[in-house]
XYZ file of N, CA and C in Angstrom:
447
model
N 0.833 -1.171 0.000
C 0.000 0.000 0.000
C 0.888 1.248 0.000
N 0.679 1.998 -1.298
C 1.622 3.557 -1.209
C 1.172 3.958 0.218
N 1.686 5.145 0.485
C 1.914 5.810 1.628
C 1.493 7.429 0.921
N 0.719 8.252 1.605
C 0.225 9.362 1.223
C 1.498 10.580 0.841
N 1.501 11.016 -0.077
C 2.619 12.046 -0.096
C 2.493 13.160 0.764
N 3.603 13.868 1.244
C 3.497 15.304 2.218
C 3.858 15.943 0.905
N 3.625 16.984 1.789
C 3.575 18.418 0.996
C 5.101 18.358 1.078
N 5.913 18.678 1.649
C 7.225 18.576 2.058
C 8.051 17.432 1.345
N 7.729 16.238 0.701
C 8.481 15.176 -0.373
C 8.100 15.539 -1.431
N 7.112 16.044 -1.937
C 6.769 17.206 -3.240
C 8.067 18.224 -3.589
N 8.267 19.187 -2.591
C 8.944 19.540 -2.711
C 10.387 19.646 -2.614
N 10.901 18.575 -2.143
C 12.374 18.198 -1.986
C 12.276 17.510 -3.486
N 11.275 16.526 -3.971
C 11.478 16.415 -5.126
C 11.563 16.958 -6.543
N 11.109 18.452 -6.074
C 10.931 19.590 -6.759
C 12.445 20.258 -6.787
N 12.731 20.257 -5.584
C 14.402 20.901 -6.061
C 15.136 19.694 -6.234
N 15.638 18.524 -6.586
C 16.464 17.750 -6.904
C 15.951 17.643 -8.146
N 14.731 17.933 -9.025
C 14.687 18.043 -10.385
C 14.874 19.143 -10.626
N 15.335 20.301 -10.202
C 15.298 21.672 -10.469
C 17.300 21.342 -10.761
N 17.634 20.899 -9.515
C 18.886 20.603 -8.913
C 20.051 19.880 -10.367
N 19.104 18.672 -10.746
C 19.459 17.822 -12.046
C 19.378 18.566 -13.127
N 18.763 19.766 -13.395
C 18.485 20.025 -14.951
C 19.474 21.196 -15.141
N 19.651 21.948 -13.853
C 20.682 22.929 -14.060
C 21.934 23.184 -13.469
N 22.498 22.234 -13.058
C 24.004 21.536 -13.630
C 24.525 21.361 -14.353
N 23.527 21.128 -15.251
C 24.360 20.944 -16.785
C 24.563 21.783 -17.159
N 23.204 22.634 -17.182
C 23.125 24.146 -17.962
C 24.284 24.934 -17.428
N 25.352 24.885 -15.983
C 26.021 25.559 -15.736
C 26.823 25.555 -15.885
N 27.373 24.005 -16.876
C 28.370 24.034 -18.211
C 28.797 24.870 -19.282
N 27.287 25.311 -19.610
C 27.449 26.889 -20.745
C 27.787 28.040 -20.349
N 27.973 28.376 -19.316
C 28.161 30.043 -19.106
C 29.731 29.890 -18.629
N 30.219 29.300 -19.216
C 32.133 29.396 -18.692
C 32.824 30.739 -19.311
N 34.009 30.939 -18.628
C 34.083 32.635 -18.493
C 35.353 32.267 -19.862
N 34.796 33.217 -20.939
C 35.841 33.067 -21.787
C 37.197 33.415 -21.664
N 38.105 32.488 -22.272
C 40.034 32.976 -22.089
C 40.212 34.199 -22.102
N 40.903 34.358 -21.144
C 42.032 35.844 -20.719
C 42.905 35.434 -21.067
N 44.164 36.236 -21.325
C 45.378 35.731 -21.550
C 45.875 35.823 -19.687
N 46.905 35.214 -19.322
C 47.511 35.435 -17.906
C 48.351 36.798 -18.101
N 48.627 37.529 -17.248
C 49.234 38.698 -16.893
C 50.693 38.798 -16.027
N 51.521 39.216 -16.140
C 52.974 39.473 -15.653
C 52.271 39.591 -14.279
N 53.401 39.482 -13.359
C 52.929 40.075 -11.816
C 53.577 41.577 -11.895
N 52.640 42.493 -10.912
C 53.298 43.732 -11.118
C 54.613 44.278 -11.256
N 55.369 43.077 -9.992
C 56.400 44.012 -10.244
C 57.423 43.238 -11.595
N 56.795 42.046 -12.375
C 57.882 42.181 -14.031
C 56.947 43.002 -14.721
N 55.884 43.635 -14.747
C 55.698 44.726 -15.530
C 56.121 46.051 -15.684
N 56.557 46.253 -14.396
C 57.578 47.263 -13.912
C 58.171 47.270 -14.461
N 59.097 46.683 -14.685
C 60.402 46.264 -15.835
C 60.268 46.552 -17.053
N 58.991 46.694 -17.613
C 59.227 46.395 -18.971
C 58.797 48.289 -19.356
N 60.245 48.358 -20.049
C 60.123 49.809 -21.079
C 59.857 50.048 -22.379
N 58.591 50.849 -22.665
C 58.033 50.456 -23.824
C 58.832 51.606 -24.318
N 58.543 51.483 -26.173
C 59.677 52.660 -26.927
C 58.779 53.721 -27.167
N 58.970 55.091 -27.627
C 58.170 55.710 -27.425
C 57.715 56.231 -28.827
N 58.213 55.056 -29.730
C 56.974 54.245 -31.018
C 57.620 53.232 -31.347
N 56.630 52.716 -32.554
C 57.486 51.397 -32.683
C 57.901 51.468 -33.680
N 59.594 50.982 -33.976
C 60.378 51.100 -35.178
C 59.542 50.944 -36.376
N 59.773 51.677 -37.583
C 59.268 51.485 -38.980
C 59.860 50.331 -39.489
N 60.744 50.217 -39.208
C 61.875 48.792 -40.020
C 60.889 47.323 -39.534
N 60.747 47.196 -38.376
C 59.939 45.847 -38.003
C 58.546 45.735 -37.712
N 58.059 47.232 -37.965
C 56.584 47.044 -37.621
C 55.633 46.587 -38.878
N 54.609 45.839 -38.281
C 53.323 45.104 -38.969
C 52.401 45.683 -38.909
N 51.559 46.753 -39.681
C 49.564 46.704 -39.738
C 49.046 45.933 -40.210
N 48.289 45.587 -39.655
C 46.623 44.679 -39.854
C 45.927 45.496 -39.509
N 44.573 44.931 -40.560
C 43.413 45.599 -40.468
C 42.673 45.050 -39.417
N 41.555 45.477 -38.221
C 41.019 44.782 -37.431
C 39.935 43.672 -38.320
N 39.844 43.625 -39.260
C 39.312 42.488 -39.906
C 39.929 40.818 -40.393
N 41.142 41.571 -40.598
C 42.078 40.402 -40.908
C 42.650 39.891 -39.105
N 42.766 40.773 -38.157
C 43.364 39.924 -37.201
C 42.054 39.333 -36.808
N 40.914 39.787 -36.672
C 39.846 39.223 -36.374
C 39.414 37.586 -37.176
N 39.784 37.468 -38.466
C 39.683 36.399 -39.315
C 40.830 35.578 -38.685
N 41.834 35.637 -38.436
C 43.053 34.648 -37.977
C 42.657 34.542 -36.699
N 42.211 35.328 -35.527
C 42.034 34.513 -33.980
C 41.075 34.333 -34.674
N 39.657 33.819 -35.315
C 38.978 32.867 -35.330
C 39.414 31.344 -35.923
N 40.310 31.565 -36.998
C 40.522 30.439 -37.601
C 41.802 30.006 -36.696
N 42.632 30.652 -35.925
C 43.616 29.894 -34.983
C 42.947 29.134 -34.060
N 41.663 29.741 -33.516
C 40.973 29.385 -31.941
C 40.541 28.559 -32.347
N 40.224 27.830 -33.878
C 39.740 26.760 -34.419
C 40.168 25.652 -34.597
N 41.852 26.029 -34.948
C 42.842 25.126 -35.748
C 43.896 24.601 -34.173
N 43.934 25.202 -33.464
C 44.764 25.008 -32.364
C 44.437 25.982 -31.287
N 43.274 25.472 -30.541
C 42.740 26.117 -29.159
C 43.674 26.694 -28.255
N 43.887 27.778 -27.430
C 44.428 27.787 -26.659
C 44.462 26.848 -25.327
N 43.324 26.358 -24.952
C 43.423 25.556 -23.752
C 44.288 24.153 -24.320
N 44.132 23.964 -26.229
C 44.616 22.370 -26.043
C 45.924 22.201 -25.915
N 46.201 21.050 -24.836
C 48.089 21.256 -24.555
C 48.215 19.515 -24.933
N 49.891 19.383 -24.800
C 50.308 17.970 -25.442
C 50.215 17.386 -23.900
N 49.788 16.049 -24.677
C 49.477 14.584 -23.633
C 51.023 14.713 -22.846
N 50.787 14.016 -21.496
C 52.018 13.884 -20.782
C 53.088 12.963 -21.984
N 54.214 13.158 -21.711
C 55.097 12.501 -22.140
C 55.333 12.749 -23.692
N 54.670 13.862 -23.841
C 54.971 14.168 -25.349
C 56.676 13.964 -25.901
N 56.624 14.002 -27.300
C 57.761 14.588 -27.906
C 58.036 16.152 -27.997
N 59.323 16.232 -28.243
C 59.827 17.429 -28.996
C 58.882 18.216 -30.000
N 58.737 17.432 -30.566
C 57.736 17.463 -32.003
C 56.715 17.784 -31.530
N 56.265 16.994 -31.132
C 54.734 16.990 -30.606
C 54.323 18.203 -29.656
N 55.524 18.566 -28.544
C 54.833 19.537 -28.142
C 55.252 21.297 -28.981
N 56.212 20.802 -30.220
C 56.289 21.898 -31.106
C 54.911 22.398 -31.853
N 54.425 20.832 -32.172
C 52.980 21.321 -33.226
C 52.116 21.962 -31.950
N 51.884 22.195 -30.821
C 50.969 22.496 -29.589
C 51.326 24.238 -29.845
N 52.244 24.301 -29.962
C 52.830 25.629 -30.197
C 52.155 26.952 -31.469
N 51.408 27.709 -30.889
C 50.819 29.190 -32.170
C 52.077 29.525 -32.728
N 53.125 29.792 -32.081
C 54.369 30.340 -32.921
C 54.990 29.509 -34.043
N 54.564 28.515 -34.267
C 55.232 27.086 -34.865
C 54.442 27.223 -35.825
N 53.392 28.145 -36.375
C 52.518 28.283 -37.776
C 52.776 29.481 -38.216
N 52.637 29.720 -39.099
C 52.371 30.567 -39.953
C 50.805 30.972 -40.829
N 50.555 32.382 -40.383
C 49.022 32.370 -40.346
C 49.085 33.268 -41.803
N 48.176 33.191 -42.887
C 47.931 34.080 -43.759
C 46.742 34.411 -44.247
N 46.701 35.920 -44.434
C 45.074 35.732 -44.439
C 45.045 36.726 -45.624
N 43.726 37.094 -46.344
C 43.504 37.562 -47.609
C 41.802 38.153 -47.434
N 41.696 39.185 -48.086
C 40.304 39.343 -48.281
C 39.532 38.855 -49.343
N 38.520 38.260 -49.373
C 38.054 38.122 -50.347
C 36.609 38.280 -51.132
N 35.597 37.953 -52.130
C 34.106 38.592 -51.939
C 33.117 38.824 -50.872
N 32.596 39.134 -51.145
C 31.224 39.293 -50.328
C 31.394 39.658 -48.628
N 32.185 40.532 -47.893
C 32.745 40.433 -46.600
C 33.359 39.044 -46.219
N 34.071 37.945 -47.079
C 34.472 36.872 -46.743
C 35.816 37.358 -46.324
N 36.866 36.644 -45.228
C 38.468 36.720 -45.506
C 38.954 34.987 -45.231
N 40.091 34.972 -46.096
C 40.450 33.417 -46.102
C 41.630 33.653 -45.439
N 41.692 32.812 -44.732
C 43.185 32.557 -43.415
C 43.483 30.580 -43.927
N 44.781 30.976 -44.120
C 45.591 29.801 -44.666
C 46.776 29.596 -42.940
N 46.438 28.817 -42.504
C 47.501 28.408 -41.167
C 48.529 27.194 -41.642
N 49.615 27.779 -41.260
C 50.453 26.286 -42.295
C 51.246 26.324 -41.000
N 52.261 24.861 -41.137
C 53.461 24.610 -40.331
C 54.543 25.209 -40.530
N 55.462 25.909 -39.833
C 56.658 26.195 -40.634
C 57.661 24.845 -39.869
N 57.863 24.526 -41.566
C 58.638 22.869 -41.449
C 59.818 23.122 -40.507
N 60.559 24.429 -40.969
C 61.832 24.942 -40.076
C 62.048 24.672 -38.634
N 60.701 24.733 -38.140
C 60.256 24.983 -36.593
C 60.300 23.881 -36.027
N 59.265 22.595 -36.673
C 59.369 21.701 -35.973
C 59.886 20.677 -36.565
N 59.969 20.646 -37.853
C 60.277 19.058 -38.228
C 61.921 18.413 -37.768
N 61.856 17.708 -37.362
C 62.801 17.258 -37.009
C 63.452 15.517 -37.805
N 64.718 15.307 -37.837
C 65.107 13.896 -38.348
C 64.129 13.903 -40.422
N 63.968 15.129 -40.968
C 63.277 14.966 -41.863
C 62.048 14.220 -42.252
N 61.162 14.562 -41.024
C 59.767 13.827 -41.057
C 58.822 15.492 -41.982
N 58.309 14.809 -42.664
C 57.357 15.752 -43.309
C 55.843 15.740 -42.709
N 55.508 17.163 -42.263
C 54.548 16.887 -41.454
C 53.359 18.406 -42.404
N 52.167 17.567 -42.783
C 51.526 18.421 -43.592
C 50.374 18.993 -42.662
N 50.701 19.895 -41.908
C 49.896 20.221 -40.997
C 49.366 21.653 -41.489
N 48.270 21.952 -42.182
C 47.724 23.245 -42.613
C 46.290 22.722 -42.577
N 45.113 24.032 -42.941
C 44.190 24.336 -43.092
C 43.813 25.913 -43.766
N 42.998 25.989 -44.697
C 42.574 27.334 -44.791
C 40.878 27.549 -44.641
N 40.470 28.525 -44.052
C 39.184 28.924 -43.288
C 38.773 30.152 -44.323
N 37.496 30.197 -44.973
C 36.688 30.859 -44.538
C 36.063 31.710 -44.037
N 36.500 32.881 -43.610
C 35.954 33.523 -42.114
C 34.927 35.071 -42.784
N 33.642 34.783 -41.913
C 32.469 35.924 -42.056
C 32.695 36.760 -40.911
N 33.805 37.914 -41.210
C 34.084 38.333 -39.978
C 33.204 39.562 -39.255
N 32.337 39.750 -40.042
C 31.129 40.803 -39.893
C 30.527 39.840 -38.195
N 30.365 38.195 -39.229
C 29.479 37.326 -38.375
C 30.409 37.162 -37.103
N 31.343 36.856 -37.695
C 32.604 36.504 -36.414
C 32.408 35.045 -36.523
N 32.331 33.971 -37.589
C 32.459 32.877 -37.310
C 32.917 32.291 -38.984
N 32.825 30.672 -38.401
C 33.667 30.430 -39.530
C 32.809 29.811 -40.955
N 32.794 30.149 -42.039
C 31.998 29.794 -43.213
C 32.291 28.271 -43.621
N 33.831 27.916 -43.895
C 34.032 27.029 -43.861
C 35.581 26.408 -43.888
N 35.910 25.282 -43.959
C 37.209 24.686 -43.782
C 37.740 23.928 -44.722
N 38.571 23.710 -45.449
C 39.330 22.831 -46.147
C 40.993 22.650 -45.407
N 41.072 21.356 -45.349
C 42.516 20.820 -44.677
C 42.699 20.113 -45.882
C-alpha cells in the first residue's frame, strides 16, 4: 500500500529536479580565455619605446586579425596542450608560434586565413609533417563559413 505524499516530499522532489536540470546548464556560461598577466612588479620592468620602429613594424586591419584569432581558436585552441610525455615534435605542433598564419580578403565580406606549419620549426630527423588548413571567415558574423585541410 503507497503511503500518502506530504507536501514537504513534493517539494524536496521539486528541487532535486530543479537541482538535475541545471548543472548541466552551468556548463554553458564558462568565463571566456584571458590571456595570464605578468605580476606587477615584471611589468615594472618592462620599457616600452616611445613608437614602434618602422623597419619591423606590422599593420593589420582589425578584420584580418579578427579572421586569424577565429581560424587559430579553431585550428589550435588555446586551452589544447600535449598529452604527458609528449615529444619534442609533438609539443612543437601544440605551439601558435610554430605556424604561420595568412590571411587575404576576399568577396562578399568573406576573408580566407591559410595556417600552415613552418617545417623549419618543428620538423625534425626529416619527417614531413603536412599540418595546414585554410578557413573561410564571415568576420562581420565573427564565425567560420568554412574549412578545407
Amino acid at each position: 500500500m503507497e503511503q500518502p505524499r506530504r507536501p514537504g516530499d513534493i517539494l524536496k522532489r521539486g528541487r532535486l529536479l530543479a537541482l538535475c536540470l541545471l548543472l548541466p546548464a552551468c556548463a554553458l556560461f564558462q568565463r571566456p580565455y584571458r590571456p595570464p598577466h605578468a605580476s606587477p612588479e615584471e611589468a615594472a620592468r618592462v620599457e616600452f619605446p616611445l613608437d614602434l620602429p618602422a623597419e619591423t613594424r606590422t599593420t593589420l586591419t582589425g578584420a584580418l586579425v579578427t579572421a586569424m584569432q577565429l581560424a587559430l581558436d579553431d585550428f589550435l585552441p588555446l586551452d589544447v596542450k600535449p598529452h604527458d610525455g609528449a615529444t619534442d615534435v609533438e609539443r612543437c605542433l601544440y605551439r601558435r608560434e610554430s605556424y604561420e598564419v595568412i590571411a587575404s580578403p576576399g568577396p562578399e565580406g568573406v576573408t580566407f586565413v591559410r595556417v600552415t606549419l613552418r617545417p623549419d620549426v618543428c620538423e625534425k630527423q626529416n619527417i614531413i609533417m603536412d599540418m595546414e588548413a585554410t578557413y573561410a571567415i564571415d568576420v562581420e558574423g565573427r564565425r567560420i563559413l568554412a574549412r578545407q585541410r
